[in-house]
């Protein structure tokens, strides 16, 4: 899954794809490099970020979605029912909701009625405050319990279980240690019986584990290491900025791992 942030303020690529022409070109390049789907989002979810209005989110993503329709499978990264509805009408196939259907009570119905795929992600707190001292007794079990409950909620509201994938939410209310433990113990999430999506690409925990305690991003080399580790432990979808390099690294890992 290639990342297209149509935002001015995402940490590692803020502004790069803010203009529709650039976002479309990036998405088509990612497709050509081997992305199975591109995840288009108009609201940054980086730690400390503020929410944007529906109108602003639509203004950012609609011109991109219009031009990608029929060109590449698209996921819409949003927690807002109105944005998801418009994206799905333009052909988006998956709704990537970092709030796991908790932010907008109408979103569950929009996804159910459309028959779209859905990604349910774990987040402790909200982006503005989530990195303020997150604590867990057992991070893997607590994240799994949350995702199990959100999966049940989605299915009860008419979303087919086969259409749902789960995501530990790397960096969303977690310390560096929590993030790496979640990958080490991915089996706890896989036990829920759904495909797991992992988004470690360029995240600050990578820079921090490499020795910079104030890092806000991580390098490509470290992103590749994390993606291969997640793949080895059973992740099905890797959400990444650098598609070509990840496709190559994962092709080699796949050649080793049957
Ligand atoms: C939008 N977004 C930013 N990071 C993400 C992650 O790790 N997973 C998913 N599903 N979405 C993310």
PDB file of C-alpha atoms and ligand atoms in Angstrom:
ATOM      1  CA  UNK A   1       0.000   0.000   0.000  1.00  0.00           C
ATOM      2  CA  UNK A   2       1.565   3.266  -1.159  1.00  0.00           C
ATOM      3  CA  UNK A   3       1.008   6.383   0.962  1.00  0.00           C
ATOM      4  CA  UNK A   4      -0.294   9.571  -0.650  1.00  0.00           C
ATOM      5  CA  UNK A   5      -0.610  12.280   1.987  1.00  0.00           C
ATOM      6  CA  UNK A   6      -2.387  15.242   0.401  1.00  0.00           C
ATOM      7  CA  UNK A   7      -1.428  17.328   3.422  1.00  0.00           C
ATOM      8  CA  UNK A   8       0.915  20.213   4.245  1.00  0.00           C
ATOM      9  CA  UNK A   9       1.991  18.819   7.625  1.00  0.00           C
ATOM     10  CA  UNK A  10       2.660  15.064   7.601  1.00  0.00           C
ATOM     11  CA  UNK A  11       6.086  14.485   9.221  1.00  0.00           C
ATOM     12  CA  UNK A  12       8.128  12.814   6.513  1.00  0.00           C
ATOM     13  CA  UNK A  13       6.374  13.948   3.340  1.00  0.00           C
ATOM     14  CA  UNK A  14       4.256  16.965   4.341  1.00  0.00           C
ATOM     15  CA  UNK A  15       3.658  19.186   1.305  1.00  0.00           C
ATOM     16  CA  UNK A  16       5.210  16.798  -1.232  1.00  0.00           C
ATOM     17  CA  UNK A  17       1.813  15.698  -2.549  1.00  0.00           C
ATOM     18  CA  UNK A  18      -0.294  18.674  -1.516  1.00  0.00           C
ATOM     19  CA  UNK A  19      -1.012  19.659  -5.120  1.00  0.00           C
ATOM     20  CA  UNK A  20      -3.242  17.280  -7.059  1.00  0.00           C
ATOM     21  CA  UNK A  21      -0.806  17.019  -9.989  1.00  0.00           C
ATOM     22  CA  UNK A  22       1.977  15.861  -7.676  1.00  0.00           C
ATOM     23  CA  UNK A  23      -0.274  13.467  -5.761  1.00  0.00           C
ATOM     24  CA  UNK A  24      -1.566  11.866  -8.957  1.00  0.00           C
ATOM     25  CA  UNK A  25       1.931  11.524 -10.405  1.00  0.00           C
ATOM     26  CA  UNK A  26       3.162   9.935  -7.149  1.00  0.00           C
ATOM     27  CA  UNK A  27       0.240   7.493  -7.070  1.00  0.00           C
ATOM     28  CA  UNK A  28       0.785   6.411 -10.678  1.00  0.00           C
ATOM     29  CA  UNK A  29       4.488   5.983 -10.042  1.00  0.00           C
ATOM     30  CA  UNK A  30       3.719   3.833  -6.987  1.00  0.00           C
ATOM     31  CA  UNK A  31       1.367   1.717  -9.103  1.00  0.00           C
ATOM     32  CA  UNK A  32       4.093   1.247 -11.707  1.00  0.00           C
ATOM     33  CA  UNK A  33       6.556   0.331  -8.967  1.00  0.00           C
ATOM     34  CA  UNK A  34       4.284  -2.443  -7.722  1.00  0.00           C
ATOM     35  CA  UNK A  35       1.863  -1.001  -5.172  1.00  0.00           C
ATOM     36  CA  UNK A  36      -1.350  -3.038  -5.046  1.00  0.00           C
ATOM     37  CA  UNK A  37      -3.277  -0.035  -3.721  1.00  0.00           C
ATOM     38  CA  UNK A  38      -2.612   3.619  -2.874  1.00  0.00           C
ATOM     39  CA  UNK A  39      -3.891   5.165   0.364  1.00  0.00           C
ATOM     40  CA  UNK A  40      -5.013   8.760  -0.234  1.00  0.00           C
ATOM     41  CA  UNK A  41      -5.500  10.975   2.820  1.00  0.00           C
ATOM     42  CA  UNK A  42      -6.256  14.671   3.342  1.00  0.00           C
ATOM     43  CA  UNK A  43      -5.772  14.934   7.099  1.00  0.00           C
ATOM     44  CA  UNK A  44      -2.477  14.399   8.873  1.00  0.00           C
ATOM     45  CA  UNK A  45      -2.560  11.956  11.783  1.00  0.00           C
ATOM     46  CA  UNK A  46       1.017  12.592  12.914  1.00  0.00           C
ATOM     47  CA  UNK A  47       1.497  13.077  16.674  1.00  0.00           C
ATOM     48  CA  UNK A  48       0.404  16.574  17.684  1.00  0.00           C
ATOM     49  CA  UNK A  49      -1.609  17.274  14.534  1.00  0.00           C
ATOM     50  CA  UNK A  50      -4.955  19.071  14.630  1.00  0.00           C
ATOM     51  CA  UNK A  51      -8.104  17.885  12.860  1.00  0.00           C
ATOM     52  CA  UNK A  52      -9.173  19.515   9.572  1.00  0.00           C
ATOM     53  CA  UNK A  53     -12.720  20.343   8.452  1.00  0.00           C
ATOM     54  CA  UNK A  54     -14.719  18.126   6.108  1.00  0.00           C
ATOM     55  CA  UNK A  55     -14.613  20.838   3.438  1.00  0.00           C
ATOM     56  CA  UNK A  56     -10.836  21.135   3.611  1.00  0.00           C
ATOM     57  CA  UNK A  57     -10.340  17.365   3.550  1.00  0.00           C
ATOM     58  CA  UNK A  58     -12.628  17.069   0.521  1.00  0.00           C
ATOM     59  CA  UNK A  59     -10.888  19.980  -1.203  1.00  0.00           C
ATOM     60  CA  UNK A  60      -7.583  18.158  -0.846  1.00  0.00           C
ATOM     61  CA  UNK A  61      -8.547  14.619  -1.833  1.00  0.00           C
ATOM     62  CA  UNK A  62     -11.363  14.908  -4.395  1.00  0.00           C
ATOM     63  CA  UNK A  63      -9.268  16.195  -7.331  1.00  0.00           C
ATOM     64  CA  UNK A  64      -6.808  13.385  -6.694  1.00  0.00           C
ATOM     65  CA  UNK A  65      -9.464  10.684  -6.434  1.00  0.00           C
ATOM     66  CA  UNK A  66     -11.206  11.926  -9.590  1.00  0.00           C
ATOM     67  CA  UNK A  67      -8.015  11.519 -11.583  1.00  0.00           C
ATOM     68  CA  UNK A  68      -7.037   8.171 -10.089  1.00  0.00           C
ATOM     69  CA  UNK A  69     -10.417   6.559 -10.791  1.00  0.00           C
ATOM     70  CA  UNK A  70      -9.861   3.511 -12.983  1.00  0.00           C
ATOM     71  CA  UNK A  71      -6.072   3.987 -12.917  1.00  0.00           C
ATOM     72  CA  UNK A  72      -5.096   2.322  -9.636  1.00  0.00           C
ATOM     73  CA  UNK A  73      -6.938   0.693  -6.712  1.00  0.00           C
ATOM     74  CA  UNK A  74      -7.503   3.392  -4.094  1.00  0.00           C
ATOM     75  CA  UNK A  75      -7.928   3.362  -0.328  1.00  0.00           C
ATOM     76  CA  UNK A  76      -9.327   6.458   1.354  1.00  0.00           C
ATOM     77  CA  UNK A  77      -7.598   7.373   4.608  1.00  0.00           C
ATOM     78  CA  UNK A  78     -10.365   9.109   6.524  1.00  0.00           C
ATOM     79  CA  UNK A  79     -12.453   8.928   9.676  1.00  0.00           C
ATOM     80  CA  UNK A  80     -15.266  11.020   8.183  1.00  0.00           C
ATOM     81  CA  UNK A  81     -18.406   9.502   6.658  1.00  0.00           C
ATOM     82  CA  UNK A  82     -18.865  12.351   4.159  1.00  0.00           C
ATOM     83  CA  UNK A  83     -15.322  12.008   2.856  1.00  0.00           C
ATOM     84  CA  UNK A  84     -15.606   8.219   2.646  1.00  0.00           C
ATOM     85  CA  UNK A  85     -18.953   8.466   0.822  1.00  0.00           C
ATOM     86  CA  UNK A  86     -17.520  10.778  -1.850  1.00  0.00           C
ATOM     87  CA  UNK A  87     -14.364   8.694  -2.193  1.00  0.00           C
ATOM     88  CA  UNK A  88     -16.316   5.462  -2.573  1.00  0.00           C
ATOM     89  CA  UNK A  89     -18.529   7.071  -5.222  1.00  0.00           C
ATOM     90  CA  UNK A  90     -15.297   7.842  -7.101  1.00  0.00           C
ATOM     91  CA  UNK A  91     -14.223   4.214  -6.961  1.00  0.00           C
ATOM     92  CA  UNK A  92     -12.233   3.899  -3.738  1.00  0.00           C
ATOM     93  CA  UNK A  93     -12.248   0.264  -2.616  1.00  0.00           C
ATOM     94  CA  UNK A  94     -11.067   0.439   0.969  1.00  0.00           C
ATOM     95  CA  UNK A  95     -11.723   2.789   3.880  1.00  0.00           C
ATOM     96  CA  UNK A  96      -8.701   3.190   6.152  1.00  0.00           C
ATOM     97  CA  UNK A  97     -10.053   4.575   9.408  1.00  0.00           C
ATOM     98  CA  UNK A  98      -7.412   5.194  12.071  1.00  0.00           C
ATOM     99  CA  UNK A  99     -10.189   5.615  14.650  1.00  0.00           C
ATOM    100  CA  UNK A 100     -11.657   2.156  13.944  1.00  0.00           C
ATOM    101  CA  UNK A 101     -15.181   3.581  13.438  1.00  0.00           C
ATOM    102  CA  UNK A 102     -15.169   5.567  16.702  1.00  0.00           C
ATOM    103  CA  UNK A 103     -14.982   9.128  15.364  1.00  0.00           C
ATOM    104  CA  UNK A 104     -18.004   9.384  13.081  1.00  0.00           C
ATOM    105  CA  UNK A 105     -21.091   7.323  13.935  1.00  0.00           C
ATOM    106  CA  UNK A 106     -22.241   7.414  10.289  1.00  0.00           C
ATOM    107  CA  UNK A 107     -19.115   5.834   8.856  1.00  0.00           C
ATOM    108  CA  UNK A 108     -20.018   2.250   9.707  1.00  0.00           C
ATOM    109  CA  UNK A 109     -23.205   2.508   7.646  1.00  0.00           C
ATOM    110  CA  UNK A 110     -21.415   4.108   4.709  1.00  0.00           C
ATOM    111  CA  UNK A 111     -18.916   1.246   4.591  1.00  0.00           C
ATOM    112  CA  UNK A 112     -21.585  -1.441   5.111  1.00  0.00           C
ATOM    113  CA  UNK A 113     -23.824  -0.099   2.332  1.00  0.00           C
ATOM    114  CA  UNK A 114     -20.978   0.287  -0.141  1.00  0.00           C
ATOM    115  CA  UNK A 115     -19.525  -3.190   0.370  1.00  0.00           C
ATOM    116  CA  UNK A 116     -16.058  -1.613   0.567  1.00  0.00           C
ATOM    117  CA  UNK A 117     -13.058  -3.107   2.335  1.00  0.00           C
ATOM    118  CA  UNK A 118     -12.214  -1.630   5.731  1.00  0.00           C
ATOM    119  CA  UNK A 119      -9.066  -1.260   7.807  1.00  0.00           C
ATOM    120  CA  UNK A 120      -9.620  -0.991  11.573  1.00  0.00           C
ATOM    121  CA  UNK A 121      -6.607   0.493  13.362  1.00  0.00           C
ATOM    122  CA  UNK A 122      -5.745   0.666  17.051  1.00  0.00           C
ATOM    123  CA  UNK A 123      -5.081   4.110  18.500  1.00  0.00           C
ATOM    124  CA  UNK A 124      -4.826   5.072  22.173  1.00  0.00           C
ATOM    125  CA  UNK A 125      -6.041   8.659  22.609  1.00  0.00           C
ATOM    126  CA  UNK A 126      -6.113  11.072  19.659  1.00  0.00           C
ATOM    127  CA  UNK A 127      -3.313  12.410  17.419  1.00  0.00           C
ATOM    128  CA  UNK A 128      -3.000  15.727  19.314  1.00  0.00           C
ATOM    129  CA  UNK A 129      -2.204  14.021  22.639  1.00  0.00           C
ATOM    130  CA  UNK A 130      -1.596  10.329  21.994  1.00  0.00           C
ATOM    131  CA  UNK A 131       2.151  10.290  22.636  1.00  0.00           C
ATOM    132  CA  UNK A 132       1.809  11.748  26.152  1.00  0.00           C
ATOM    133  CA  UNK A 133       3.086   8.833  28.242  1.00  0.00           C
ATOM    134  CA  UNK A 134       1.201   5.843  26.768  1.00  0.00           C
ATOM    135  CA  UNK A 135       1.067   2.860  29.162  1.00  0.00           C
ATOM    136  CA  UNK A 136      -0.052  -0.736  28.755  1.00  0.00           C
ATOM    137  CA  UNK A 137       0.255  -3.797  31.021  1.00  0.00           C
ATOM    138  CA  UNK A 138       0.485  -6.045  27.957  1.00  0.00           C
ATOM    139  CA  UNK A 139       0.445  -4.067  24.729  1.00  0.00           C
ATOM    140  CA  UNK A 140      -0.183  -6.977  22.331  1.00  0.00           C
ATOM    141  CA  UNK A 141      -3.109  -8.387  24.323  1.00  0.00           C
ATOM    142  CA  UNK A 142      -4.664  -4.960  24.883  1.00  0.00           C
ATOM    143  CA  UNK A 143      -4.382  -3.979  21.220  1.00  0.00           C
ATOM    144  CA  UNK A 144      -5.824  -7.369  20.196  1.00  0.00           C
ATOM    145  CA  UNK A 145      -8.733  -7.026  22.638  1.00  0.00           C
ATOM    146  CA  UNK A 146      -9.527  -3.578  21.233  1.00  0.00           C
ATOM    147  CA  UNK A 147      -9.382  -4.786  17.626  1.00  0.00           C
ATOM    148  CA  UNK A 148     -11.529  -7.816  18.434  1.00  0.00           C
ATOM    149  CA  UNK A 149     -14.169  -5.521  19.888  1.00  0.00           C
ATOM    150  CA  UNK A 150     -14.059  -3.120  16.906  1.00  0.00           C
ATOM    151  CA  UNK A 151     -14.220  -6.066  14.486  1.00  0.00           C
ATOM    152  CA  UNK A 152     -17.341  -7.355  16.277  1.00  0.00           C
ATOM    153  CA  UNK A 153     -18.863  -3.857  16.125  1.00  0.00           C
ATOM    154  CA  UNK A 154     -18.242  -3.584  12.382  1.00  0.00           C
ATOM    155  CA  UNK A 155     -19.666  -7.052  11.681  1.00  0.00           C
ATOM    156  CA  UNK A 156     -22.740  -6.392  13.874  1.00  0.00           C
ATOM    157  CA  UNK A 157     -23.396  -3.323  11.737  1.00  0.00           C
ATOM    158  CA  UNK A 158     -23.371  -5.235   8.477  1.00  0.00           C
ATOM    159  CA  UNK A 159     -19.768  -5.101   7.248  1.00  0.00           C
ATOM    160  CA  UNK A 160     -18.680  -8.501   5.962  1.00  0.00           C
ATOM    161  CA  UNK A 161     -15.887  -9.907   8.131  1.00  0.00           C
ATOM    162  CA  UNK A 162     -14.017 -11.074   5.003  1.00  0.00           C
ATOM    163  CA  UNK A 163     -13.689  -7.397   3.991  1.00  0.00           C
ATOM    164  CA  UNK A 164     -11.948  -6.248   7.157  1.00  0.00           C
ATOM    165  CA  UNK A 165      -8.253  -6.055   7.960  1.00  0.00           C
ATOM    166  CA  UNK A 166      -6.725  -5.091  11.304  1.00  0.00           C
ATOM    167  CA  UNK A 167      -3.823  -2.818  12.162  1.00  0.00           C
ATOM    168  CA  UNK A 168      -1.850  -2.434  15.420  1.00  0.00           C
ATOM    169  CA  UNK A 169      -1.447   1.313  14.777  1.00  0.00           C
ATOM    170  CA  UNK A 170       2.306   1.703  15.000  1.00  0.00           C
ATOM    171  CA  UNK A 171       3.058   5.100  16.609  1.00  0.00           C
ATOM    172  CA  UNK A 172      -0.523   5.816  17.649  1.00  0.00           C
ATOM    173  CA  UNK A 173      -0.315   6.096  21.441  1.00  0.00           C
ATOM    174  CA  UNK A 174       2.700   3.797  21.839  1.00  0.00           C
ATOM    175  CA  UNK A 175       6.322   4.050  22.938  1.00  0.00           C
ATOM    176  CA  UNK A 176       9.220   2.797  20.816  1.00  0.00           C
ATOM    177  CA  UNK A 177       9.218  -0.427  22.865  1.00  0.00           C
ATOM    178  CA  UNK A 178       5.462  -0.923  22.396  1.00  0.00           C
ATOM    179  CA  UNK A 179       5.804  -0.532  18.616  1.00  0.00           C
ATOM    180  CA  UNK A 180       8.534  -3.158  18.320  1.00  0.00           C
ATOM    181  CA  UNK A 181       6.813  -5.533  20.716  1.00  0.00           C
ATOM    182  CA  UNK A 182       3.674  -5.361  18.559  1.00  0.00           C
ATOM    183  CA  UNK A 183       5.666  -6.567  15.555  1.00  0.00           C
ATOM    184  CA  UNK A 184       7.450  -9.238  17.598  1.00  0.00           C
ATOM    185  CA  UNK A 185       4.090 -10.513  18.840  1.00  0.00           C
ATOM    186  CA  UNK A 186       2.075 -10.085  15.662  1.00  0.00           C
ATOM    187  CA  UNK A 187       0.783 -13.645  16.181  1.00  0.00           C
ATOM    188  CA  UNK A 188      -1.485 -12.284  18.934  1.00  0.00           C
ATOM    189  CA  UNK A 189      -3.254 -10.090  16.351  1.00  0.00           C
ATOM    190  CA  UNK A 190      -3.207 -12.760  13.645  1.00  0.00           C
ATOM    191  CA  UNK A 191      -5.087 -15.029  16.048  1.00  0.00           C
ATOM    192  CA  UNK A 192      -8.133 -12.816  15.414  1.00  0.00           C
ATOM    193  CA  UNK A 193      -8.307 -14.439  11.991  1.00  0.00           C
ATOM    194  CA  UNK A 194      -8.076 -11.346   9.806  1.00  0.00           C
ATOM    195  CA  UNK A 195      -5.254 -10.019   7.602  1.00  0.00           C
ATOM    196  CA  UNK A 196      -2.975  -7.577   9.403  1.00  0.00           C
ATOM    197  CA  UNK A 197      -1.790  -4.263   7.947  1.00  0.00           C
ATOM    198  CA  UNK A 198       1.384  -2.687   9.343  1.00  0.00           C
ATOM    199  CA  UNK A 199       2.480   0.912   8.818  1.00  0.00           C
ATOM    200  CA  UNK A 200       6.010   1.419  10.145  1.00  0.00           C
ATOM    201  CA  UNK A 201       7.357   3.352   7.147  1.00  0.00           C
ATOM    202  CA  UNK A 202       9.527   6.344   8.152  1.00  0.00           C
ATOM    203  CA  UNK A 203       8.045   6.471  11.668  1.00  0.00           C
ATOM    204  CA  UNK A 204       9.946   8.085  14.519  1.00  0.00           C
ATOM    205  CA  UNK A 205      10.510   4.826  16.441  1.00  0.00           C
ATOM    206  CA  UNK A 206      12.854   3.783  13.636  1.00  0.00           C
ATOM    207  CA  UNK A 207      15.003   6.902  14.017  1.00  0.00           C
ATOM    208  CA  UNK A 208      14.929   6.538  17.806  1.00  0.00           C
ATOM    209  CA  UNK A 209      16.016   2.892  17.815  1.00  0.00           C
ATOM    210  CA  UNK A 210      18.926   3.987  15.635  1.00  0.00           C
ATOM    211  CA  UNK A 211      20.106   6.313  18.398  1.00  0.00           C
ATOM    212  CA  UNK A 212      18.416   9.703  17.984  1.00  0.00           C
ATOM    213  CA  UNK A 213      16.066  10.129  20.971  1.00  0.00           C
ATOM    214  CA  UNK A 214      14.442  13.186  19.357  1.00  0.00           C
ATOM    215  CA  UNK A 215      13.916  11.691  15.872  1.00  0.00           C
ATOM    216  CA  UNK A 216      10.563  12.528  14.276  1.00  0.00           C
ATOM    217  CA  UNK A 217      11.080  10.221  11.296  1.00  0.00           C
ATOM    218  CA  UNK A 218      13.098   7.118  10.422  1.00  0.00           C
ATOM    219  CA  UNK A 219      15.223   6.377   7.344  1.00  0.00           C
ATOM    220  CA  UNK A 220      14.342   4.145   4.405  1.00  0.00           C
ATOM    221  CA  UNK A 221      16.832   1.472   5.482  1.00  0.00           C
ATOM    222  CA  UNK A 222      15.116   1.113   8.854  1.00  0.00           C
ATOM    223  CA  UNK A 223      11.646   1.150   7.234  1.00  0.00           C
ATOM    224  CA  UNK A 224      12.705  -1.789   5.075  1.00  0.00           C
ATOM    225  CA  UNK A 225      13.951  -3.695   8.106  1.00  0.00           C
ATOM    226  CA  UNK A 226      10.669  -3.181   9.907  1.00  0.00           C
ATOM    227  CA  UNK A 227       8.602  -4.140   6.836  1.00  0.00           C
ATOM    228  CA  UNK A 228      10.518  -7.384   6.311  1.00  0.00           C
ATOM    229  CA  UNK A 229      10.227  -8.240  10.024  1.00  0.00           C
ATOM    230  CA  UNK A 230       6.467  -7.608   9.905  1.00  0.00           C
ATOM    231  CA  UNK A 231       6.109  -9.639   6.716  1.00  0.00           C
ATOM    232  CA  UNK A 232       8.052 -12.532   8.264  1.00  0.00           C
ATOM    233  CA  UNK A 233       5.679 -12.538  11.207  1.00  0.00           C
ATOM    234  CA  UNK A 234       2.616 -12.665   8.967  1.00  0.00           C
ATOM    235  CA  UNK A 235       1.618  -9.113   7.972  1.00  0.00           C
ATOM    236  CA  UNK A 236      -0.266  -9.082   4.670  1.00  0.00           C
ATOM    237  CA  UNK A 237      -0.328  -5.375   3.827  1.00  0.00           C
ATOM    238  CA  UNK A 238       2.577  -2.976   4.377  1.00  0.00           C
ATOM    239  CA  UNK A 239       1.697   0.734   4.262  1.00  0.00           C
ATOM    240  CA  UNK A 240       4.802   2.485   2.871  1.00  0.00           C
ATOM    241  CA  UNK A 241       6.138   5.688   1.316  1.00  0.00           C
ATOM    242  CA  UNK A 242       8.926   4.109  -0.763  1.00  0.00           C
ATOM    243  CA  UNK A 243       7.146   1.512  -2.867  1.00  0.00           C
ATOM    244  CA  UNK A 244       9.930   0.418  -5.215  1.00  0.00           C
ATOM    245  CA  UNK A 245      12.376  -0.323  -2.399  1.00  0.00           C
ATOM    246  CA  UNK A 246       9.750  -2.151  -0.331  1.00  0.00           C
ATOM    247  CA  UNK A 247       8.584  -4.237  -3.287  1.00  0.00           C
ATOM    248  CA  UNK A 248      12.194  -5.269  -3.904  1.00  0.00           C
ATOM    249  CA  UNK A 249      12.935  -6.024  -0.242  1.00  0.00           C
ATOM    250  CA  UNK A 250       9.716  -7.996   0.155  1.00  0.00           C
ATOM    251  CA  UNK A 251      10.283  -9.908  -3.087  1.00  0.00           C
ATOM    252  CA  UNK A 252      13.587 -11.109  -1.671  1.00  0.00           C
ATOM    253  CA  UNK A 253      12.029 -11.921   1.699  1.00  0.00           C
ATOM    254  CA  UNK A 254       9.259 -13.819  -0.115  1.00  0.00           C
ATOM    255  CA  UNK A 255      11.843 -15.800  -2.059  1.00  0.00           C
ATOM    256  CA  UNK A 256      13.324 -16.940   1.260  1.00  0.00           C
ATOM    257  CA  UNK A 257      10.108 -17.364   3.218  1.00  0.00           C
ATOM    258  CA  UNK A 258       7.797 -19.832   1.509  1.00  0.00           C
TER     259      UNK A 258
HETATM  260  C1  LIG B   1      -3.050   7.100   8.141  1.00  0.00           C
HETATM  261  N1  LIG B   1      -2.049   6.277   8.788  1.00  0.00           N
HETATM  262  C2  LIG B   1      -0.856   6.700   9.298  1.00  0.00           C
HETATM  263  N2  LIG B   1      -0.195   5.659   9.831  1.00  0.00           N
HETATM  264  C3  LIG B   1      -0.983   4.575   9.641  1.00  0.00           C
HETATM  265  C4  LIG B   1      -0.865   3.226   9.989  1.00  0.00           C
HETATM  266  O1  LIG B   1       0.194   2.758  10.656  1.00  0.00           O
HETATM  267  N3  LIG B   1      -1.859   2.376   9.652  1.00  0.00           N
HETATM  268  C5  LIG B   1      -2.965   2.842   8.991  1.00  0.00           C
HETATM  269  N4  LIG B   1      -3.924   1.954   8.682  1.00  0.00           N
HETATM  270  N5  LIG B   1      -3.128   4.124   8.646  1.00  0.00           N
HETATM  271  C6  LIG B   1      -2.159   4.962   8.986  1.00  0.00           C
END
